[in-house]
mmCIF file of C-alpha atoms in Angstrom:
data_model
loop_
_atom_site.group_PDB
_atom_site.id
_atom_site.type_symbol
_atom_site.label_atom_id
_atom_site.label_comp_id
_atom_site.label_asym_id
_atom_site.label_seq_id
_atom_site.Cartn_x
_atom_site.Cartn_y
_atom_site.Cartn_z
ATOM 1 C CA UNK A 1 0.000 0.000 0.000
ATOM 2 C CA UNK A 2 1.728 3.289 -1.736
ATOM 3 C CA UNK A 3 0.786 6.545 0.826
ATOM 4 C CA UNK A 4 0.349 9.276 -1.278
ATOM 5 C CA UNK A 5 3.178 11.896 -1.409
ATOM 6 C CA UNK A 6 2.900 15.329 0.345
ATOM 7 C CA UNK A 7 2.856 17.887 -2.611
ATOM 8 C CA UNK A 8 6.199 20.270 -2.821
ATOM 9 C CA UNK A 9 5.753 23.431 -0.452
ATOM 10 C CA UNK A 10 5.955 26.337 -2.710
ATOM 11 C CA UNK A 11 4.573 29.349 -0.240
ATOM 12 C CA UNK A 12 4.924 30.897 2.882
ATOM 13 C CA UNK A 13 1.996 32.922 4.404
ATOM 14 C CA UNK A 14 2.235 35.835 7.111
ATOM 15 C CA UNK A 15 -0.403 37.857 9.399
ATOM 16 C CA UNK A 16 0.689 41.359 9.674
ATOM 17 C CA UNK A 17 0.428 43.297 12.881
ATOM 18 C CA UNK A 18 1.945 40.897 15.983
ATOM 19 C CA UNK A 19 3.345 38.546 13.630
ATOM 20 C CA UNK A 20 5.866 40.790 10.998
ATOM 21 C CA UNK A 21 5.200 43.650 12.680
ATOM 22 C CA UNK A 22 4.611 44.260 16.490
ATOM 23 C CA UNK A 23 2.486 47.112 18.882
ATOM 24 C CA UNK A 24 4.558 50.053 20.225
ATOM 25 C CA UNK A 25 4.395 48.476 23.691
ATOM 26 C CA UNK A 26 7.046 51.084 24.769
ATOM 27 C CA UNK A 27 5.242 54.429 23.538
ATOM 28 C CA UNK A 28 1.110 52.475 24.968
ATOM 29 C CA UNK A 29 2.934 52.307 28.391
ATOM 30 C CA UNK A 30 3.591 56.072 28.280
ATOM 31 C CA UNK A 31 0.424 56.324 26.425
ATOM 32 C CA UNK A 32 -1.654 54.189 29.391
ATOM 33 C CA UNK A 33 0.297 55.572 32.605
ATOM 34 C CA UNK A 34 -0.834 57.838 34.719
ATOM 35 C CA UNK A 35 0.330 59.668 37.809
ATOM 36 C CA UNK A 36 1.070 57.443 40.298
ATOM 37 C CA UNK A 37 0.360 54.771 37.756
ATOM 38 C CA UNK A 38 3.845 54.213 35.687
ATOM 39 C CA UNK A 39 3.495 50.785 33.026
ATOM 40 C CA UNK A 40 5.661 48.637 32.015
ATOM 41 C CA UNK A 41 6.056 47.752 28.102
ATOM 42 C CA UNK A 42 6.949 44.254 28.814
ATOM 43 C CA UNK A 43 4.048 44.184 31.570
ATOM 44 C CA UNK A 44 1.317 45.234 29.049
ATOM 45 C CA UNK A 45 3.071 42.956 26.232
ATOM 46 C CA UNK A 46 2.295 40.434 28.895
ATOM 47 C CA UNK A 47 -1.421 41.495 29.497
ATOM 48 C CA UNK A 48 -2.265 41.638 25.824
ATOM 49 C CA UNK A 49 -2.379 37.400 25.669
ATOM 50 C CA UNK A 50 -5.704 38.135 27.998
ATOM 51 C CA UNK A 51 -7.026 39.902 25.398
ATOM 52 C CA UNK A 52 -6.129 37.129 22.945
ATOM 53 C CA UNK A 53 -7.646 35.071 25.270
ATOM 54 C CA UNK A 54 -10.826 37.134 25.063
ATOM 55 C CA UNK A 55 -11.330 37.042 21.550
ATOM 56 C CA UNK A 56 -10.237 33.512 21.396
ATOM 57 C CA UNK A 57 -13.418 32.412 23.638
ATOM 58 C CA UNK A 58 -15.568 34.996 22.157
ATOM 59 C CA UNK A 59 -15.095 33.788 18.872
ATOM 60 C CA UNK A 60 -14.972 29.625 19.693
ATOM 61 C CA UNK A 61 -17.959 30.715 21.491
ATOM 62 C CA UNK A 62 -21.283 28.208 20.146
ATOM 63 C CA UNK A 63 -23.520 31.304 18.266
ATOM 64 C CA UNK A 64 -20.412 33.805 18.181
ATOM 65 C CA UNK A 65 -19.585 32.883 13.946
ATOM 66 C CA UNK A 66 -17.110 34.921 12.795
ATOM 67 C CA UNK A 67 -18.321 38.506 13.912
ATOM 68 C CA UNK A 68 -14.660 39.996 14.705
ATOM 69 C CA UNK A 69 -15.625 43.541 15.126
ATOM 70 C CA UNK A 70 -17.515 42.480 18.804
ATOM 71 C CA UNK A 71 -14.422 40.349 19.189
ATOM 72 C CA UNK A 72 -11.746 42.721 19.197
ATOM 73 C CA UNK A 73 -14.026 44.955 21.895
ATOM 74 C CA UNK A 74 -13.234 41.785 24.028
ATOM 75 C CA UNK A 75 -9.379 41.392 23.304
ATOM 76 C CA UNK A 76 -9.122 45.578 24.463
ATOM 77 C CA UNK A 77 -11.362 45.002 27.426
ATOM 78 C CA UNK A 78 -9.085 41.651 28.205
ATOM 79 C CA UNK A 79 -5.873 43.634 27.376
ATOM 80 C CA UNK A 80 -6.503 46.642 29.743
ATOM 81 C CA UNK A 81 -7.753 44.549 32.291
ATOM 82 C CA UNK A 82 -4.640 42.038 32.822
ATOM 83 C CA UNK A 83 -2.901 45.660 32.287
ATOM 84 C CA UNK A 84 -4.226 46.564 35.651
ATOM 85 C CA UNK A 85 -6.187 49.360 34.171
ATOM 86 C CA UNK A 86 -9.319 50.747 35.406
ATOM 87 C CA UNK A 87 -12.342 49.850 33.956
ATOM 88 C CA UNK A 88 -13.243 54.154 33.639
ATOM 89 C CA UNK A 89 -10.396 54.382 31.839
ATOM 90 C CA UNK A 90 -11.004 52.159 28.829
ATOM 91 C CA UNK A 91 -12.630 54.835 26.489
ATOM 92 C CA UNK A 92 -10.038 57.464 27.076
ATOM 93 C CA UNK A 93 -7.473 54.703 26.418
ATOM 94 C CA UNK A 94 -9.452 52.724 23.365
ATOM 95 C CA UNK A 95 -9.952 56.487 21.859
ATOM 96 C CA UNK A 96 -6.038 57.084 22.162
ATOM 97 C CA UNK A 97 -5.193 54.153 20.916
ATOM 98 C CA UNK A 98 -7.424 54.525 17.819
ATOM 99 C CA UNK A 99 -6.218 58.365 17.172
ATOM 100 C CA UNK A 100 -2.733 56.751 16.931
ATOM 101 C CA UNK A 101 -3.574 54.267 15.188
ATOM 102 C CA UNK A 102 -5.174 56.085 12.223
ATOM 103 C CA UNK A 103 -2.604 58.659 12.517
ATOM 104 C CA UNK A 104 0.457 56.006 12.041
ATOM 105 C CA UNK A 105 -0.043 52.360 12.436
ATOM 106 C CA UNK A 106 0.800 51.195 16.278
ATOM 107 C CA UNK A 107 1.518 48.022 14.709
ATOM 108 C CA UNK A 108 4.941 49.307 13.358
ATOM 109 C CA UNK A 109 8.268 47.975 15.081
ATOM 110 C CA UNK A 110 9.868 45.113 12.703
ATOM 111 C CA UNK A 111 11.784 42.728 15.788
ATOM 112 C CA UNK A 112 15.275 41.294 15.175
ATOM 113 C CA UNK A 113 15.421 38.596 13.014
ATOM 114 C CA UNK A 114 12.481 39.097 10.963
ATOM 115 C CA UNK A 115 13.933 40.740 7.839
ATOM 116 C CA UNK A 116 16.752 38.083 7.899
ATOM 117 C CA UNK A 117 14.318 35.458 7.981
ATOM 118 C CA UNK A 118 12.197 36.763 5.052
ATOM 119 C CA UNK A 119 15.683 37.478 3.169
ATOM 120 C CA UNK A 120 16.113 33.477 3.820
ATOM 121 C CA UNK A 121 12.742 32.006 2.772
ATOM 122 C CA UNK A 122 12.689 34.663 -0.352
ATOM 123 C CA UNK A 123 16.486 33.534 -1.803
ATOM 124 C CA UNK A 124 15.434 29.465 -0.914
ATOM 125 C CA UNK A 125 12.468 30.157 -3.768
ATOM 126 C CA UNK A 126 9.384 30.155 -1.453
ATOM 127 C CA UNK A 127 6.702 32.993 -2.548
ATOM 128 C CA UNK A 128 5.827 34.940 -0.051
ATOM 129 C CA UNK A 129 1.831 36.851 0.694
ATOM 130 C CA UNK A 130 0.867 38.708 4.205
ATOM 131 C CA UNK A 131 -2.963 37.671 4.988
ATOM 132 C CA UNK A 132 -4.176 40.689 7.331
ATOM 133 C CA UNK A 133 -7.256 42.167 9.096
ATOM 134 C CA UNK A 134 -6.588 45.792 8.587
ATOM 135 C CA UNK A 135 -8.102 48.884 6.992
ATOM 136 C CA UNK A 136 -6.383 49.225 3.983
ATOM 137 C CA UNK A 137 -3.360 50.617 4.747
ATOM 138 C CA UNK A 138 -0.862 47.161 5.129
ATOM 139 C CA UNK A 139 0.754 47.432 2.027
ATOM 140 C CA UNK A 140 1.470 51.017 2.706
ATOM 141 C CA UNK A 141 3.042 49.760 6.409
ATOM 142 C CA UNK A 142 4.702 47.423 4.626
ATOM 143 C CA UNK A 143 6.924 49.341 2.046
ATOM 144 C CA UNK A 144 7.374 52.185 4.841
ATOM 145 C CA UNK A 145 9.361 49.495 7.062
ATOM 146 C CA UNK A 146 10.879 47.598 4.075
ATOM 147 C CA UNK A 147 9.468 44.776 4.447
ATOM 148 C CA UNK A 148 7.079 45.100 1.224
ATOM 149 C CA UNK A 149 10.183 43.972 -1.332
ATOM 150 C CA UNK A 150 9.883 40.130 0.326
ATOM 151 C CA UNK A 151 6.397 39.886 -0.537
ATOM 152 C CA UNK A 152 4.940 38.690 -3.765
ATOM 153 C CA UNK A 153 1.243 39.280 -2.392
ATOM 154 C CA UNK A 154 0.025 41.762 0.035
ATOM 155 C CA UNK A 155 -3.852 40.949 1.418
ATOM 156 C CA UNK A 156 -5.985 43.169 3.620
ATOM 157 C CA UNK A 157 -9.287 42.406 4.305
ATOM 158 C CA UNK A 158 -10.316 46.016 3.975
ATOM 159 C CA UNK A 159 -9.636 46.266 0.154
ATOM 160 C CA UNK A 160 -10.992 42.687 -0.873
ATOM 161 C CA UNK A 161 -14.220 42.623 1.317
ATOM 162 C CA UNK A 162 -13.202 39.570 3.222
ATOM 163 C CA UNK A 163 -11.705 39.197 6.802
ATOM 164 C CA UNK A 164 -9.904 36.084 8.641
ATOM 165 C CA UNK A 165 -11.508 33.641 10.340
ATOM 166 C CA UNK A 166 -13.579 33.490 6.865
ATOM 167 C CA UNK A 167 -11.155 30.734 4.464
ATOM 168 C CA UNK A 168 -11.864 33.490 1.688
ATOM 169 C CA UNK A 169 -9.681 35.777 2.047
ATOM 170 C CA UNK A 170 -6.789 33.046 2.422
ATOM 171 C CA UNK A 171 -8.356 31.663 -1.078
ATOM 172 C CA UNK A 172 -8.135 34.973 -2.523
ATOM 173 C CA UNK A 173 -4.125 34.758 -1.517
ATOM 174 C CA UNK A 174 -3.740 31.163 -3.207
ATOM 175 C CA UNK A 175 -5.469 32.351 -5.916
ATOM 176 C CA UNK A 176 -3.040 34.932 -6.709
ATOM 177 C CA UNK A 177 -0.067 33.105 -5.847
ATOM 178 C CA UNK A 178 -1.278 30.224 -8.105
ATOM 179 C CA UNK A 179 -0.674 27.310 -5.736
ATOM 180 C CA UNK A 180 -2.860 24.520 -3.440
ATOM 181 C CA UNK A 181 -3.580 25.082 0.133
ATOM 182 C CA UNK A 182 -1.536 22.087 0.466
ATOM 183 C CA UNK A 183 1.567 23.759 -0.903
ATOM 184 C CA UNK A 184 1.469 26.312 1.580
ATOM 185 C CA UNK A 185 2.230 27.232 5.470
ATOM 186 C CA UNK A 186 0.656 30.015 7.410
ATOM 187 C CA UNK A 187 1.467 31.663 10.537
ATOM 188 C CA UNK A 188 -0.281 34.463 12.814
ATOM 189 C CA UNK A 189 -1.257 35.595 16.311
ATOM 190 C CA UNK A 190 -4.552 35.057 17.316
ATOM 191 C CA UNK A 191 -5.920 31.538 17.215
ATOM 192 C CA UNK A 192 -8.983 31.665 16.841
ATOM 193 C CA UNK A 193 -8.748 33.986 13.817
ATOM 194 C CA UNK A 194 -5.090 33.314 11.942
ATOM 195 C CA UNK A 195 -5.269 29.279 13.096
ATOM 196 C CA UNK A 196 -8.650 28.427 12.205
ATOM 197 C CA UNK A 197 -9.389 30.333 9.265
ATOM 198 C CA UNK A 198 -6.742 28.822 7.935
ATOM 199 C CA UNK A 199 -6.993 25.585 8.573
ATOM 200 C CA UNK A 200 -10.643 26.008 7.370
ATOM 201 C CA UNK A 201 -9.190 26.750 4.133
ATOM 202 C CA UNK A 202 -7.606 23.830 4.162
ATOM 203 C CA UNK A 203 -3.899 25.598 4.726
ATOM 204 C CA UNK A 204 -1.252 24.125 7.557
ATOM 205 C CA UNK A 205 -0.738 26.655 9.892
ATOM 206 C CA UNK A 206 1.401 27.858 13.268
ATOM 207 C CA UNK A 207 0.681 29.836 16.123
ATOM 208 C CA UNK A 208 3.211 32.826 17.495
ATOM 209 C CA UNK A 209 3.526 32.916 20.808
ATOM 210 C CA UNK A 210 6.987 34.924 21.669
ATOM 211 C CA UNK A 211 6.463 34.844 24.686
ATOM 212 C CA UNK A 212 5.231 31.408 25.491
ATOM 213 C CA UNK A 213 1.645 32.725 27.499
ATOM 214 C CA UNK A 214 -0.425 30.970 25.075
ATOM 215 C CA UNK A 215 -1.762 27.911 27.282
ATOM 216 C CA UNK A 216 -5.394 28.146 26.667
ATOM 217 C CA UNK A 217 -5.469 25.960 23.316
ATOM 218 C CA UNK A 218 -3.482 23.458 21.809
ATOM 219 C CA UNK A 219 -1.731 24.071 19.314
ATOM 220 C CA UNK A 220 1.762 24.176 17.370
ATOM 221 C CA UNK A 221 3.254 27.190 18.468
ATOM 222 C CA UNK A 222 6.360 29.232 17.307
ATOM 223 C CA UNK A 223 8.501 31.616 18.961
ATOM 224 C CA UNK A 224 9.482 33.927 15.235
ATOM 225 C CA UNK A 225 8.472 33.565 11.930
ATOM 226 C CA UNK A 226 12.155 31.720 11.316
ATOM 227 C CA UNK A 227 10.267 29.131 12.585
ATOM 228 C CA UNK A 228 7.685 28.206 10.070
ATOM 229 C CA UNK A 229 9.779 26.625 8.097
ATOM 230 C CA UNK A 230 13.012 24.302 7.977
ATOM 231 C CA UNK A 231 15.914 25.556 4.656
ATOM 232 C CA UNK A 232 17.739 22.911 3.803
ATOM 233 C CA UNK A 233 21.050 23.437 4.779
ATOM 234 C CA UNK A 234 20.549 25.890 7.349
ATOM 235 C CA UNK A 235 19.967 24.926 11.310
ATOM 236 C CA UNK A 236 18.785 28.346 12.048
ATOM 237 C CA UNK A 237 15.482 28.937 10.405
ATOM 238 C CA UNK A 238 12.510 26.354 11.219
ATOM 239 C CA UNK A 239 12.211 23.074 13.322
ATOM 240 C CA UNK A 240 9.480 20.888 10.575
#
């Protein structure tokens, strides 16, 4: 009895904001603090896994389906309440963090080791697409921290109509990349959205977890995008 060969991997997919690109922990501490009240960016780093958390059972919820828009009211709630922040404060600190936001993306510092590993999976062959949740301003984010040049696909749900946990929007990326959802690997930060609208598209993918804090499903988890994938010949990028 033959078992039927795994087809050739031929791309490498990427959420955007916590997976290529991270929050400004370091500027939301000053941001959030208040006198007599001093964060810590590492702290609220820390704290934002409750708000994954949040979403997470919001979402896997029975009757929840895929509305993210209530979701993400849970992950800030979660966030600034394993932040130690009180409960009147969450408006003034929501409306901050959207003025930001809108003004320049707070998803915007590119961690060490994340251009070297898209350098690596780029020269080994692999196409490369980021699969993101935004509002239309990724592949703008992307070419203003250099990281646009890696990618030969840039999706955000804002511009095609379509928004993860829905498998359409990772179709839409296969589609243009011209390969199987079993010739591909994905990788993002929120389970319940990156993981299982992937897999419901039929796609392998990983969870990030840099910090190893998330226990609440199980999963595959990696620490970087290096991660994703083994390159032959190279010990430092992958553990398949």
């Amino acid at each position: 009895m033959s078992s039927k060969k795994k087809p050739k991997l031929k791309a490498l997919l990427f959420d955007f904001g916590g997976t290529l690109a991270f929050l400004d922990f370091e500027l939301l501490a000053r941001e959030f603090s208040r006198e007599g009240r001093k964060l810590d960016a590492l702290a609220l780093e820390h704290a934002e896994y409750a708000g994954r958390e949040a979403i997470d059972r919001h979402l896997m919820s029975p009757g929840n389906g895929q509305a993210t828009s209530a979701a993400y009211e849970h992950f800030f709630r979660g966030w600034m309440t394993a932040a130690g922040i009180p409960e009147e404060e969450f408006q003034e600190c929501a409306t901050r963090f959207g003025a930001i936001h809108r003004e320049a993306t707070l998803w915007r510092v590119v961690r060490p080791g994340v251009f070297e590993a898209l350098e690596a999976f780029k020269s080994a062959g692999y196409k490369l697409a980021i699969v993101s949740n935004a509002e239309g301003q990724v592949e703008a984010d992307a070419k203003r921290f250099g990281l646009a040049k890696y990618f030969d696909v840039i999706i955000d749900s804002h511009i095609v109509g379509v928004a993860k946990p829905d498998p359409r929007i990772f179709q839409i990326a296969l589609e243009r990349l011209g390969v199987g959802p079993d010739e591909v690997k994905f990788t993002g930060d929120i389970y319940s959205i990156d993981v299982e609208g992937a897999r419901a598209a039929g796609i392998e993918a990983r969870l990030i977890d840099q910090h190893r804090r998330y226990t609440w499903v199980e999963h595959e988890k990696i620490l970087h995008i290096r991660e994703l994938h083994r390159i032959e010949g190279s010990g430092s990028y992958g553990r398949d």
